[in-house]
mmCIF file of C-alpha atoms in Angstrom:
data_model
loop_
_atom_site.group_PDB
_atom_site.id
_atom_site.type_symbol
_atom_site.label_atom_id
_atom_site.label_comp_id
_atom_site.label_asym_id
_atom_site.label_seq_id
_atom_site.Cartn_x
_atom_site.Cartn_y
_atom_site.Cartn_z
ATOM 1 C CA MET A 1 0.000 0.000 0.000
ATOM 2 C CA ARG A 2 2.763 2.457 0.929
ATOM 3 C CA THR A 3 4.619 1.745 -2.328
ATOM 4 C CA THR A 4 1.445 2.417 -4.311
ATOM 5 C CA LEU A 5 0.964 5.746 -2.543
ATOM 6 C CA LEU A 6 4.539 6.819 -3.268
ATOM 7 C CA ILE A 7 4.265 5.915 -6.954
ATOM 8 C CA ARG A 8 0.978 7.767 -7.314
ATOM 9 C CA GLY A 9 2.423 10.757 -5.469
ATOM 10 C CA PHE A 10 5.429 10.924 -7.801
ATOM 11 C CA ARG A 11 3.148 10.758 -10.831
ATOM 12 C CA HIS A 12 1.091 13.641 -9.470
ATOM 13 C CA ILE A 13 4.197 15.739 -8.798
ATOM 14 C CA VAL A 14 5.364 15.266 -12.387
ATOM 15 C CA LEU A 15 1.909 16.116 -13.723
ATOM 16 C CA ALA A 16 1.685 19.291 -11.644
ATOM 17 C CA ALA A 17 5.161 20.361 -12.728
ATOM 18 C CA THR A 18 4.294 20.014 -16.404
ATOM 19 C CA LEU A 19 1.330 22.354 -15.946
ATOM 20 C CA LEU A 20 3.475 25.233 -14.714
ATOM 21 C CA ALA A 21 4.673 27.733 -17.294
ATOM 22 C CA PRO A 22 8.445 27.433 -17.883
ATOM 23 C CA GLY A 23 9.088 31.052 -16.876
ATOM 24 C CA LEU A 24 6.963 30.968 -13.725
ATOM 25 C CA ALA A 25 9.820 30.799 -11.236
ATOM 26 C CA ARG A 26 11.817 33.541 -12.987
ATOM 27 C CA ALA A 27 9.132 36.049 -13.946
ATOM 28 C CA GLN A 28 8.470 39.072 -11.746
ATOM 29 C CA VAL A 29 4.937 39.268 -10.357
ATOM 30 C CA LYS A 30 2.728 42.092 -11.578
ATOM 31 C CA TYR A 31 -0.468 42.512 -9.582
ATOM 32 C CA LEU A 32 -3.596 43.301 -11.542
ATOM 33 C CA ASP A 33 -5.729 46.300 -10.634
ATOM 34 C CA GLN A 34 -8.653 44.654 -8.847
ATOM 35 C CA GLY A 35 -10.274 47.763 -7.453
ATOM 36 C CA LYS A 36 -9.490 50.567 -5.037
ATOM 37 C CA LYS A 37 -10.323 48.455 -1.991
ATOM 38 C CA TRP A 38 -7.893 45.703 -2.953
ATOM 39 C CA GLY A 39 -4.268 46.471 -2.148
ATOM 40 C CA PRO A 40 -1.233 45.007 -0.356
ATOM 41 C CA VAL A 41 -2.906 44.885 3.077
ATOM 42 C CA SER A 42 -6.077 43.210 1.818
ATOM 43 C CA ARG A 43 -4.044 40.851 -0.328
ATOM 44 C CA GLN A 44 -1.779 39.690 2.504
ATOM 45 C CA ASP A 45 -4.767 39.218 4.781
ATOM 46 C CA PHE A 46 -6.396 37.055 2.095
ATOM 47 C CA TYR A 47 -3.205 35.027 1.670
ATOM 48 C CA SER A 48 -2.639 34.331 5.369
ATOM 49 C CA ARG A 49 -5.825 34.705 7.459
ATOM 50 C CA ASP A 50 -6.639 31.607 9.521
ATOM 51 C CA GLN A 51 -10.018 30.090 8.595
ATOM 52 C CA GLY A 52 -9.997 27.259 11.118
ATOM 53 C CA SER A 53 -8.554 24.485 8.956
ATOM 54 C CA GLN A 54 -6.394 21.924 10.787
ATOM 55 C CA MET A 55 -4.704 19.506 8.414
ATOM 56 C CA ILE A 56 -1.767 18.283 10.502
ATOM 57 C CA PRO A 57 0.333 19.585 13.414
ATOM 58 C CA LEU A 58 2.857 22.027 11.987
ATOM 59 C CA ALA A 59 5.772 20.431 13.858
ATOM 60 C CA TRP A 60 4.938 17.100 12.240
ATOM 61 C CA ALA A 61 4.773 18.624 8.776
ATOM 62 C CA LYS A 62 8.191 20.219 9.303
ATOM 63 C CA ALA A 63 9.644 16.864 10.379
ATOM 64 C CA LEU A 64 8.191 14.794 7.529
ATOM 65 C CA LYS A 65 10.327 13.754 4.576
ATOM 66 C CA ALA A 66 9.564 13.413 0.886
ATOM 67 C CA PRO A 67 10.440 10.067 -0.770
ATOM 68 C CA ASP A 68 13.864 11.436 -1.783
ATOM 69 C CA GLY A 69 14.674 12.363 1.828
ATOM 70 C CA THR A 70 14.231 16.120 1.481
ATOM 71 C CA PRO A 71 11.966 17.947 3.954
ATOM 72 C CA PHE A 72 8.312 17.673 2.976
ATOM 73 C CA LEU A 73 7.946 21.466 3.177
ATOM 74 C CA ALA A 74 11.236 22.180 1.389
ATOM 75 C CA ASP A 75 9.811 23.847 -1.727
ATOM 76 C CA LYS A 76 6.748 25.327 0.010
ATOM 77 C CA PHE A 77 4.572 22.958 -2.044
ATOM 78 C CA ALA A 78 5.625 24.513 -5.346
ATOM 79 C CA ARG A 79 5.773 20.953 -6.714
ATOM 80 C CA TYR A 80 2.001 20.815 -6.302
ATOM 81 C CA GLY A 81 1.452 24.147 -8.045
ATOM 82 C CA TYR A 82 1.014 26.371 -4.966
ATOM 83 C CA LEU A 83 2.444 29.886 -5.041
ATOM 84 C CA PRO A 84 5.042 31.412 -2.693
ATOM 85 C CA ASN A 85 3.833 33.796 -0.003
ATOM 86 C CA PRO A 86 6.481 36.514 0.493
ATOM 87 C CA GLY A 87 7.711 36.661 4.071
ATOM 88 C CA SER A 88 6.200 33.289 5.004
ATOM 89 C CA ASP A 89 7.639 29.791 5.268
ATOM 90 C CA LEU A 90 4.368 28.508 3.810
ATOM 91 C CA PRO A 91 2.777 29.074 0.397
ATOM 92 C CA ILE A 92 -0.179 31.339 -0.279
ATOM 93 C CA GLY A 93 -3.296 30.041 1.431
ATOM 94 C CA PHE A 94 -1.537 27.870 4.012
ATOM 95 C CA THR A 95 -1.598 28.900 7.653
ATOM 96 C CA GLN A 96 -0.044 28.136 10.998
ATOM 97 C CA ALA A 97 -2.397 28.760 13.886
ATOM 98 C CA GLY A 98 -2.841 27.762 17.492
ATOM 99 C CA PRO A 99 -0.918 28.025 20.764
ATOM 100 C CA THR A 100 2.869 27.911 20.690
ATOM 101 C CA GLY A 101 3.976 24.295 20.686
ATOM 102 C CA SER A 102 0.739 22.969 19.222
ATOM 103 C CA GLN A 103 0.289 24.985 16.046
ATOM 104 C CA GLN A 104 -1.609 23.397 13.191
ATOM 105 C CA LEU A 105 -0.909 23.577 9.476
ATOM 106 C CA GLY A 106 -4.101 24.710 7.795
ATOM 107 C CA MET A 107 -5.367 25.727 4.399
ATOM 108 C CA THR A 108 -7.604 28.575 3.267
ATOM 109 C CA CYS A 109 -9.574 29.662 0.226
ATOM 110 C CA ALA A 110 -6.560 31.611 -1.069
ATOM 111 C CA ALA A 111 -4.595 28.418 -1.787
ATOM 112 C CA CYS A 112 -7.069 27.418 -4.480
ATOM 113 C CA HIS A 113 -8.184 30.902 -5.486
ATOM 114 C CA THR A 114 -4.948 32.663 -6.398
ATOM 115 C CA ARG A 115 -3.739 32.360 -9.977
ATOM 116 C CA ASP A 116 -0.644 33.409 -11.888
ATOM 117 C CA LEU A 117 -0.804 33.895 -15.646
ATOM 118 C CA ILE A 118 2.307 34.143 -17.828
ATOM 119 C CA VAL A 119 2.103 36.412 -20.858
ATOM 120 C CA ARG A 120 5.311 37.018 -22.842
ATOM 121 C CA ASP A 121 7.480 36.151 -19.821
ATOM 122 C CA GLN A 122 5.503 38.496 -17.559
ATOM 123 C CA ARG A 123 3.732 36.910 -14.602
ATOM 124 C CA TYR A 124 0.367 38.447 -13.654
ATOM 125 C CA ARG A 125 -1.315 37.730 -10.318
ATOM 126 C CA VAL A 126 -5.094 37.250 -10.250
ATOM 127 C CA ASP A 127 -6.276 37.199 -6.642
ATOM 128 C CA GLY A 128 -9.453 35.142 -6.452
ATOM 129 C CA GLY A 129 -8.701 33.316 -9.694
ATOM 130 C CA PRO A 130 -8.765 29.502 -9.927
ATOM 131 C CA ALA A 131 -5.419 27.958 -9.014
ATOM 132 C CA ILE A 132 -3.868 25.176 -11.075
ATOM 133 C CA SER A 133 -2.792 23.077 -8.108
ATOM 134 C CA ASN A 134 -2.644 19.403 -7.256
ATOM 135 C CA PHE A 135 -4.395 18.990 -3.919
ATOM 136 C CA PHE A 136 -4.928 15.269 -4.494
ATOM 137 C CA GLY A 137 -1.170 14.800 -4.783
ATOM 138 C CA LEU A 138 -0.529 16.879 -1.660
ATOM 139 C CA LEU A 139 -2.955 14.853 0.453
ATOM 140 C CA THR A 140 -1.858 11.422 -0.751
ATOM 141 C CA ASP A 141 1.823 12.312 -0.391
ATOM 142 C CA MET A 142 1.258 13.686 3.118
ATOM 143 C CA ILE A 143 -0.479 10.472 4.177
ATOM 144 C CA ALA A 144 2.340 8.412 2.648
ATOM 145 C CA ALA A 145 4.953 10.532 4.444
ATOM 146 C CA VAL A 146 3.233 9.992 7.802
ATOM 147 C CA ASN A 147 3.012 6.267 7.095
ATOM 148 C CA GLN A 148 6.731 6.267 6.364
ATOM 149 C CA VAL A 149 7.664 7.536 9.847
ATOM 150 C CA LEU A 150 5.766 4.594 11.353
ATOM 151 C CA GLU A 151 8.115 2.162 9.620
ATOM 152 C CA PRO A 152 10.787 0.413 11.761
ATOM 153 C CA GLY A 153 13.670 2.730 12.570
ATOM 154 C CA ALA A 154 11.993 5.836 11.162
ATOM 155 C CA PHE A 155 10.026 7.054 14.162
ATOM 156 C CA GLU A 156 12.950 7.900 16.447
ATOM 157 C CA PRO A 157 14.427 10.597 14.147
ATOM 158 C CA PHE A 158 10.926 11.965 13.560
ATOM 159 C CA ALA A 159 10.235 12.121 17.314
ATOM 160 C CA ALA A 160 13.534 13.893 17.946
ATOM 161 C CA ALA A 161 12.686 16.475 15.269
ATOM 162 C CA VAL A 162 9.226 17.080 16.756
ATOM 163 C CA LEU A 163 10.002 16.863 20.482
ATOM 164 C CA GLY A 164 13.627 17.971 20.593
ATOM 165 C CA PRO A 165 16.680 16.016 21.737
ATOM 166 C CA ASN A 166 16.385 13.324 24.415
ATOM 167 C CA PRO A 167 12.585 13.256 24.856
ATOM 168 C CA SER A 168 11.221 11.010 27.592
ATOM 169 C CA GLY A 169 9.915 7.585 26.692
ATOM 170 C CA GLN A 170 6.408 8.649 27.681
ATOM 171 C CA ARG A 171 6.450 11.653 25.355
ATOM 172 C CA VAL A 172 7.657 9.485 22.481
ATOM 173 C CA SER A 173 4.922 6.931 23.191
ATOM 174 C CA ASP A 174 2.270 9.650 23.337
ATOM 175 C CA LEU A 175 3.504 11.122 20.062
ATOM 176 C CA ARG A 176 3.456 7.747 18.338
ATOM 177 C CA ALA A 177 -0.107 7.124 19.500
ATOM 178 C CA ALA A 178 -1.147 10.521 18.130
ATOM 179 C CA VAL A 179 0.586 9.888 14.793
ATOM 180 C CA GLU A 180 -0.984 6.435 14.472
ATOM 181 C CA LEU A 181 -4.414 7.913 15.174
ATOM 182 C CA TRP A 182 -3.890 10.667 12.575
ATOM 183 C CA TYR A 183 -2.791 8.105 9.998
ATOM 184 C CA LEU A 184 -5.703 5.779 10.757
ATOM 185 C CA ARG A 185 -8.211 8.600 10.341
ATOM 186 C CA GLU A 186 -6.716 10.161 7.222
ATOM 187 C CA ASN A 187 -5.878 6.904 5.462
ATOM 188 C CA THR A 188 -9.366 5.553 6.161
ATOM 189 C CA LEU A 189 -10.788 8.697 4.580
ATOM 190 C CA ARG A 190 -8.451 8.215 1.614
ATOM 191 C CA GLU A 191 -9.398 4.570 1.119
ATOM 192 C CA ARG A 192 -13.142 5.097 1.467
ATOM 193 C CA SER A 193 -13.707 8.573 0.044
ATOM 194 C CA TYR A 194 -11.028 9.353 -2.534
ATOM 195 C CA PRO A 195 -11.711 8.334 -6.131
ATOM 196 C CA VAL A 196 -9.788 5.345 -7.441
ATOM 197 C CA ASP A 197 -8.248 7.488 -10.161
ATOM 198 C CA TYR A 198 -6.604 10.883 -9.815
ATOM 199 C CA TRP A 199 -9.426 13.439 -9.625
ATOM 200 C CA GLY A 200 -7.641 16.107 -11.640
ATOM 201 C CA THR A 201 -5.461 19.147 -11.108
ATOM 202 C CA GLY A 202 -7.388 22.202 -9.975
ATOM 203 C CA ARG A 203 -10.185 20.200 -8.333
ATOM 204 C CA LEU A 204 -11.060 19.406 -4.710
ATOM 205 C CA ASP A 205 -13.935 19.129 -2.263
ATOM 206 C CA ALA A 206 -13.174 22.108 -0.026
ATOM 207 C CA VAL A 207 -15.443 21.124 2.872
ATOM 208 C CA SER A 208 -14.757 17.384 3.020
ATOM 209 C CA MET A 209 -11.066 17.405 2.153
ATOM 210 C CA ILE A 210 -9.667 20.503 3.927
ATOM 211 C CA PHE A 211 -11.577 20.780 7.175
#
């Protein structure tokens, strides 16, 4: 099962990458005029405001690894088509919220409703536009990455990254129980609710899949 998830995830990463315009990473962003009431302050609020989504504890997400061993958050999900959020370690539409030490990684409307268009090597930002992103790939890869840390020998480095050096045995046991519960819940949802085939870039069920 884990191997199947990794293969599917890699296929989705490649598909998302092919949908991005070649000059996307290099082109300077030009923001469209979207009215007098829409400016830098409104835009940043739209990009970063917490809407209550709780996908996974942020510390876990930071400690997860991609199949090639790089940090799961290394490219700020650019491989799935999400856009960088200046001044943030997360892409546009992804949030970190909650008390210090128990922050959650969440997702907002902006992740799927911010679009860049490339015209003659110029990148134009359309706030509110439909994103070309691969949420299916993100979810399946995240579940596979969590499953990976439950493999023999993989949990100890993960626990050290989440809890810090030399955590007590009880804290490690509690963390493992929490990770196993998260995986059971999310993988059950994947097995029983996700379509058998890839549902398509740019598509998702916002209520059922994010919150």
